[in-house]
């Protein structure tokens, strides 16, 4: 049986830019050993892609994102959970990427 890892893609809406939200997400991901990235979107939201082998760890991370940084106000989180075959899709670290 092939072991599946998980990727969760988040689009987070609300007051999430200019409030150190990306830095907050980066810190929380590193605490949990999650790899992936966070970046601002020109639409005003934030995109997160987070990769880990344990769903409960990713769920904790999503809950942290829902809480947000000081000064942020999360109004919506769109979640897309994807099963990923071992070694097919890997991030080596969690980083803050440039705005798209």
PDB file of N, CA and C in Angstrom, residues 34-94:
ATOM      1  N   UNK A  34       5.480  21.693   9.695  1.00  0.00           N
ATOM      2  CA  UNK A  34       4.762  21.709   8.421  1.00  0.00           C
ATOM      3  C   UNK A  34       5.618  22.417   7.379  1.00  0.00           C
ATOM      4  N   UNK A  35       5.626  21.891   6.165  1.00  0.00           N
ATOM      5  CA  UNK A  35       6.321  22.559   5.069  1.00  0.00           C
ATOM      6  C   UNK A  35       5.292  23.144   4.108  1.00  0.00           C
ATOM      7  N   UNK A  36       5.749  24.077   3.268  1.00  0.00           N
ATOM      8  CA  UNK A  36       4.861  24.723   2.307  1.00  0.00           C
ATOM      9  C   UNK A  36       5.172  26.189   2.167  1.00  0.00           C
ATOM     10  N   UNK A  37       4.133  26.998   1.942  1.00  0.00           N
ATOM     11  CA  UNK A  37       4.354  28.437   1.792  1.00  0.00           C
ATOM     12  C   UNK A  37       3.096  29.221   2.113  1.00  0.00           C
ATOM     13  N   UNK A  38       3.296  30.514   2.314  1.00  0.00           N
ATOM     14  CA  UNK A  38       2.218  31.484   2.485  1.00  0.00           C
ATOM     15  C   UNK A  38       2.563  32.682   1.613  1.00  0.00           C
ATOM     16  N   UNK A  39       1.551  33.289   0.998  1.00  0.00           N
ATOM     17  CA  UNK A  39       1.798  34.495   0.202  1.00  0.00           C
ATOM     18  C   UNK A  39       0.534  35.338   0.132  1.00  0.00           C
ATOM     19  N   UNK A  40       0.749  36.647   0.005  1.00  0.00           N
ATOM     20  CA  UNK A  40      -0.363  37.570  -0.210  1.00  0.00           C
ATOM     21  C   UNK A  40      -0.876  37.414  -1.630  1.00  0.00           C
ATOM     22  N   UNK A  41      -2.149  37.692  -1.795  1.00  0.00           N
ATOM     23  CA  UNK A  41      -2.775  37.727  -3.109  1.00  0.00           C
ATOM     24  C   UNK A  41      -3.160  39.167  -3.421  1.00  0.00           C
ATOM     25  N   UNK A  42      -3.055  39.551  -4.672  1.00  0.00           N
ATOM     26  CA  UNK A  42      -3.438  40.914  -5.053  1.00  0.00           C
ATOM     27  C   UNK A  42      -4.898  41.204  -4.735  1.00  0.00           C
ATOM     28  N   UNK A  43      -5.702  40.171  -4.598  1.00  0.00           N
ATOM     29  CA  UNK A  43      -7.120  40.344  -4.262  1.00  0.00           C
ATOM     30  C   UNK A  43      -7.334  40.802  -2.823  1.00  0.00           C
ATOM     31  N   UNK A  44      -6.268  40.771  -2.017  1.00  0.00           N
ATOM     32  CA  UNK A  44      -6.368  41.178  -0.616  1.00  0.00           C
ATOM     33  C   UNK A  44      -6.357  40.020   0.355  1.00  0.00           C
ATOM     34  N   UNK A  45      -6.469  38.808  -0.143  1.00  0.00           N
ATOM     35  CA  UNK A  45      -6.433  37.624   0.704  1.00  0.00           C
ATOM     36  C   UNK A  45      -5.029  37.066   0.830  1.00  0.00           C
ATOM     37  N   UNK A  46      -4.948  35.888   1.405  1.00  0.00           N
ATOM     38  CA  UNK A  46      -3.686  35.179   1.579  1.00  0.00           C
ATOM     39  C   UNK A  46      -3.891  33.735   1.135  1.00  0.00           C
ATOM     40  N   UNK A  47      -2.905  33.197   0.431  1.00  0.00           N
ATOM     41  CA  UNK A  47      -2.905  31.787   0.045  1.00  0.00           C
ATOM     42  C   UNK A  47      -1.891  31.044   0.897  1.00  0.00           C
ATOM     43  N   UNK A  48      -2.276  29.860   1.363  1.00  0.00           N
ATOM     44  CA  UNK A  48      -1.385  28.981   2.117  1.00  0.00           C
ATOM     45  C   UNK A  48      -1.446  27.600   1.482  1.00  0.00           C
ATOM     46  N   UNK A  49      -0.286  26.986   1.285  1.00  0.00           N
ATOM     47  CA  UNK A  49      -0.222  25.574   0.926  1.00  0.00           C
ATOM     48  C   UNK A  49       0.637  24.909   1.985  1.00  0.00           C
ATOM     49  N   UNK A  50       0.053  23.935   2.687  1.00  0.00           N
ATOM     50  CA  UNK A  50       0.728  23.289   3.804  1.00  0.00           C
ATOM     51  C   UNK A  50       0.755  21.782   3.590  1.00  0.00           C
ATOM     52  N   UNK A  51       1.922  21.187   3.819  1.00  0.00           N
ATOM     53  CA  UNK A  51       2.156  19.773   3.545  1.00  0.00           C
ATOM     54  C   UNK A  51       2.623  19.068   4.814  1.00  0.00           C
ATOM     55  N   UNK A  52       2.007  17.925   5.123  1.00  0.00           N
ATOM     56  CA  UNK A  52       2.413  17.119   6.282  1.00  0.00           C
ATOM     57  C   UNK A  52       1.819  15.725   6.117  1.00  0.00           C
ATOM     58  N   UNK A  53       2.375  14.761   6.829  1.00  0.00           N
ATOM     59  CA  UNK A  53       1.861  13.382   6.741  1.00  0.00           C
ATOM     60  C   UNK A  53       0.703  13.120   7.694  1.00  0.00           C
ATOM     61  N   UNK A  54       0.473  14.018   8.654  1.00  0.00           N
ATOM     62  CA  UNK A  54      -0.530  13.783   9.691  1.00  0.00           C
ATOM     63  C   UNK A  54      -1.670  14.795   9.587  1.00  0.00           C
ATOM     64  N   UNK A  55      -2.874  14.303   9.340  1.00  0.00           N
ATOM     65  CA  UNK A  55      -4.027  15.189   9.175  1.00  0.00           C
ATOM     66  C   UNK A  55      -4.299  16.015  10.432  1.00  0.00           C
ATOM     67  N   UNK A  56      -4.177  15.417  11.611  1.00  0.00           N
ATOM     68  CA  UNK A  56      -4.479  16.164  12.839  1.00  0.00           C
ATOM     69  C   UNK A  56      -3.515  17.333  13.027  1.00  0.00           C
ATOM     70  N   UNK A  57      -2.270  17.168  12.603  1.00  0.00           N
ATOM     71  CA  UNK A  57      -1.312  18.275  12.668  1.00  0.00           C
ATOM     72  C   UNK A  57      -1.743  19.397  11.733  1.00  0.00           C
ATOM     73  N   UNK A  58      -2.166  19.043  10.526  1.00  0.00           N
ATOM     74  CA  UNK A  58      -2.642  20.059   9.587  1.00  0.00           C
ATOM     75  C   UNK A  58      -3.918  20.728  10.090  1.00  0.00           C
ATOM     76  N   UNK A  59      -4.786  19.970  10.738  1.00  0.00           N
ATOM     77  CA  UNK A  59      -6.009  20.563  11.294  1.00  0.00           C
ATOM     78  C   UNK A  59      -5.682  21.566  12.400  1.00  0.00           C
ATOM     79  N   UNK A  60      -4.686  21.249  13.244  1.00  0.00           N
ATOM     80  CA  UNK A  60      -4.232  22.209  14.265  1.00  0.00           C
ATOM     81  C   UNK A  60      -3.734  23.488  13.597  1.00  0.00           C
ATOM     82  N   UNK A  61      -2.984  23.306  12.520  1.00  0.00           N
ATOM     83  CA  UNK A  61      -2.443  24.447  11.784  1.00  0.00           C
ATOM     84  C   UNK A  61      -3.565  25.301  11.189  1.00  0.00           C
ATOM     85  N   UNK A  62      -4.560  24.663  10.589  1.00  0.00           N
ATOM     86  CA  UNK A  62      -5.697  25.399  10.022  1.00  0.00           C
ATOM     87  C   UNK A  62      -6.412  26.179  11.123  1.00  0.00           C
ATOM     88  N   UNK A  63      -6.568  25.583  12.289  1.00  0.00           N
ATOM     89  CA  UNK A  63      -7.196  26.287  13.416  1.00  0.00           C
ATOM     90  C   UNK A  63      -6.374  27.496  13.849  1.00  0.00           C
ATOM     91  N   UNK A  64      -5.047  27.369  13.834  1.00  0.00           N
ATOM     92  CA  UNK A  64      -4.184  28.519  14.149  1.00  0.00           C
ATOM     93  C   UNK A  64      -4.375  29.622  13.112  1.00  0.00           C
ATOM     94  N   UNK A  65      -4.459  29.233  11.849  1.00  0.00           N
ATOM     95  CA  UNK A  65      -4.701  30.218  10.785  1.00  0.00           C
ATOM     96  C   UNK A  65      -6.045  30.903  10.996  1.00  0.00           C
ATOM     97  N   UNK A  66      -7.034  30.156  11.430  1.00  0.00           N
ATOM     98  CA  UNK A  66      -8.371  30.708  11.685  1.00  0.00           C
ATOM     99  C   UNK A  66      -8.322  31.737  12.824  1.00  0.00           C
ATOM    100  N   UNK A  67      -7.498  31.480  13.842  1.00  0.00           N
ATOM    101  CA  UNK A  67      -7.334  32.428  14.954  1.00  0.00           C
ATOM    102  C   UNK A  67      -6.652  33.705  14.476  1.00  0.00           C
ATOM    103  N   UNK A  68      -5.629  33.538  13.638  1.00  0.00           N
ATOM    104  CA  UNK A  68      -4.937  34.676  13.047  1.00  0.00           C
ATOM    105  C   UNK A  68      -3.977  35.385  13.975  1.00  0.00           C
ATOM    106  N   UNK A  69      -3.277  36.328  13.404  1.00  0.00           N
ATOM    107  CA  UNK A  69      -2.313  37.142  14.144  1.00  0.00           C
ATOM    108  C   UNK A  69      -3.044  38.277  14.851  1.00  0.00           C
ATOM    109  N   UNK A  70      -2.343  38.913  15.772  1.00  0.00           N
ATOM    110  CA  UNK A  70      -2.896  40.082  16.441  1.00  0.00           C
ATOM    111  C   UNK A  70      -3.191  41.142  15.378  1.00  0.00           C
ATOM    112  N   UNK A  71      -4.378  41.668  15.376  1.00  0.00           N
ATOM    113  CA  UNK A  71      -4.758  42.688  14.406  1.00  0.00           C
ATOM    114  C   UNK A  71      -5.433  42.150  13.163  1.00  0.00           C
ATOM    115  N   UNK A  72      -5.363  40.835  12.966  1.00  0.00           N
ATOM    116  CA  UNK A  72      -6.046  40.264  11.800  1.00  0.00           C
ATOM    117  C   UNK A  72      -7.506  39.984  12.148  1.00  0.00           C
ATOM    118  N   UNK A  73      -8.310  39.817  11.108  1.00  0.00           N
ATOM    119  CA  UNK A  73      -9.722  39.468  11.281  1.00  0.00           C
ATOM    120  C   UNK A  73     -10.099  38.537  10.138  1.00  0.00           C
ATOM    121  N   UNK A  74     -10.162  37.245  10.434  1.00  0.00           N
ATOM    122  CA  UNK A  74     -10.443  36.240   9.417  1.00  0.00           C
ATOM    123  C   UNK A  74     -11.952  36.163   9.194  1.00  0.00           C
ATOM    124  N   UNK A  75     -12.375  36.377   7.955  1.00  0.00           N
ATOM    125  CA  UNK A  75     -13.807  36.288   7.650  1.00  0.00           C
ATOM    126  C   UNK A  75     -14.170  34.997   6.924  1.00  0.00           C
ATOM    127  N   UNK A  76     -13.195  34.370   6.244  1.00  0.00           N
ATOM    128  CA  UNK A  76     -13.482  33.131   5.521  1.00  0.00           C
ATOM    129  C   UNK A  76     -12.183  32.385   5.239  1.00  0.00           C
ATOM    130  N   UNK A  77     -12.259  31.063   5.316  1.00  0.00           N
ATOM    131  CA  UNK A  77     -11.144  30.211   4.894  1.00  0.00           C
ATOM    132  C   UNK A  77     -11.704  29.144   3.969  1.00  0.00           C
ATOM    133  N   UNK A  78     -11.249  29.169   2.722  1.00  0.00           N
ATOM    134  CA  UNK A  78     -11.596  28.118   1.761  1.00  0.00           C
ATOM    135  C   UNK A  78     -10.513  27.043   1.870  1.00  0.00           C
ATOM    136  N   UNK A  79     -10.932  25.798   2.091  1.00  0.00           N
ATOM    137  CA  UNK A  79      -9.995  24.696   2.274  1.00  0.00           C
ATOM    138  C   UNK A  79     -10.132  23.682   1.149  1.00  0.00           C
ATOM    139  N   UNK A  80      -8.993  23.208   0.667  1.00  0.00           N
ATOM    140  CA  UNK A  80      -8.968  22.147  -0.331  1.00  0.00           C
ATOM    141  C   UNK A  80      -7.942  21.111   0.134  1.00  0.00           C
ATOM    142  N   UNK A  81      -8.416  19.935   0.559  1.00  0.00           N
ATOM    143  CA  UNK A  81      -7.548  18.868   1.056  1.00  0.00           C
ATOM    144  C   UNK A  81      -7.225  17.912  -0.083  1.00  0.00           C
ATOM    145  N   UNK A  82      -5.931  17.598  -0.233  1.00  0.00           N
ATOM    146  CA  UNK A  82      -5.478  16.764  -1.342  1.00  0.00           C
ATOM    147  C   UNK A  82      -4.578  15.655  -0.799  1.00  0.00           C
ATOM    148  N   UNK A  83      -4.891  14.397  -1.143  1.00  0.00           N
ATOM    149  CA  UNK A  83      -3.992  13.282  -0.836  1.00  0.00           C
ATOM    150  C   UNK A  83      -2.863  13.291  -1.851  1.00  0.00           C
ATOM    151  N   UNK A  84      -1.649  13.136  -1.361  1.00  0.00           N
ATOM    152  CA  UNK A  84      -0.467  13.203  -2.217  1.00  0.00           C
ATOM    153  C   UNK A  84       0.347  11.927  -2.016  1.00  0.00           C
ATOM    154  N   UNK A  85       0.733  11.288  -3.103  1.00  0.00           N
ATOM    155  CA  UNK A  85       1.573  10.094  -3.002  1.00  0.00           C
ATOM    156  C   UNK A  85       2.941  10.480  -2.458  1.00  0.00           C
ATOM    157  N   UNK A  86       3.538   9.550  -1.694  1.00  0.00           N
ATOM    158  CA  UNK A  86       4.873   9.767  -1.138  1.00  0.00           C
ATOM    159  C   UNK A  86       5.841  10.292  -2.198  1.00  0.00           C
ATOM    160  N   UNK A  87       6.569  11.306  -1.866  1.00  0.00           N
ATOM    161  CA  UNK A  87       7.647  11.883  -2.682  1.00  0.00           C
ATOM    162  C   UNK A  87       7.181  12.502  -3.992  1.00  0.00           C
ATOM    163  N   UNK A  88       5.892  12.459  -4.262  1.00  0.00           N
ATOM    164  CA  UNK A  88       5.385  13.073  -5.493  1.00  0.00           C
ATOM    165  C   UNK A  88       5.398  14.589  -5.376  1.00  0.00           C
ATOM    166  N   UNK A  89       5.109  15.068  -4.176  1.00  0.00           N
ATOM    167  CA  UNK A  89       4.962  16.503  -3.974  1.00  0.00           C
ATOM    168  C   UNK A  89       5.518  16.842  -2.606  1.00  0.00           C
ATOM    169  N   UNK A  90       6.652  17.485  -2.564  1.00  0.00           N
ATOM    170  CA  UNK A  90       7.266  17.802  -1.276  1.00  0.00           C
ATOM    171  C   UNK A  90       7.765  19.235  -1.244  1.00  0.00           C
ATOM    172  N   UNK A  91       7.559  19.868  -0.124  1.00  0.00           N
ATOM    173  CA  UNK A  91       8.232  21.119   0.191  1.00  0.00           C
ATOM    174  C   UNK A  91       9.288  20.761   1.223  1.00  0.00           C
ATOM    175  N   UNK A  92      10.443  21.373   1.166  1.00  0.00           N
ATOM    176  CA  UNK A  92      11.484  21.061   2.146  1.00  0.00           C
ATOM    177  C   UNK A  92      11.389  21.932   3.389  1.00  0.00           C
ATOM    178  N   UNK A  93      10.672  23.047   3.300  1.00  0.00           N
ATOM    179  CA  UNK A  93      10.551  23.975   4.424  1.00  0.00           C
ATOM    180  C   UNK A  93       9.263  24.769   4.257  1.00  0.00           C
ATOM    181  N   UNK A  94       8.978  25.609   5.234  1.00  0.00           N
ATOM    182  CA  UNK A  94       7.847  26.521   5.100  1.00  0.00           C
ATOM    183  C   UNK A  94       8.419  27.912   4.896  1.00  0.00           C
TER     184      UNK A  94
END
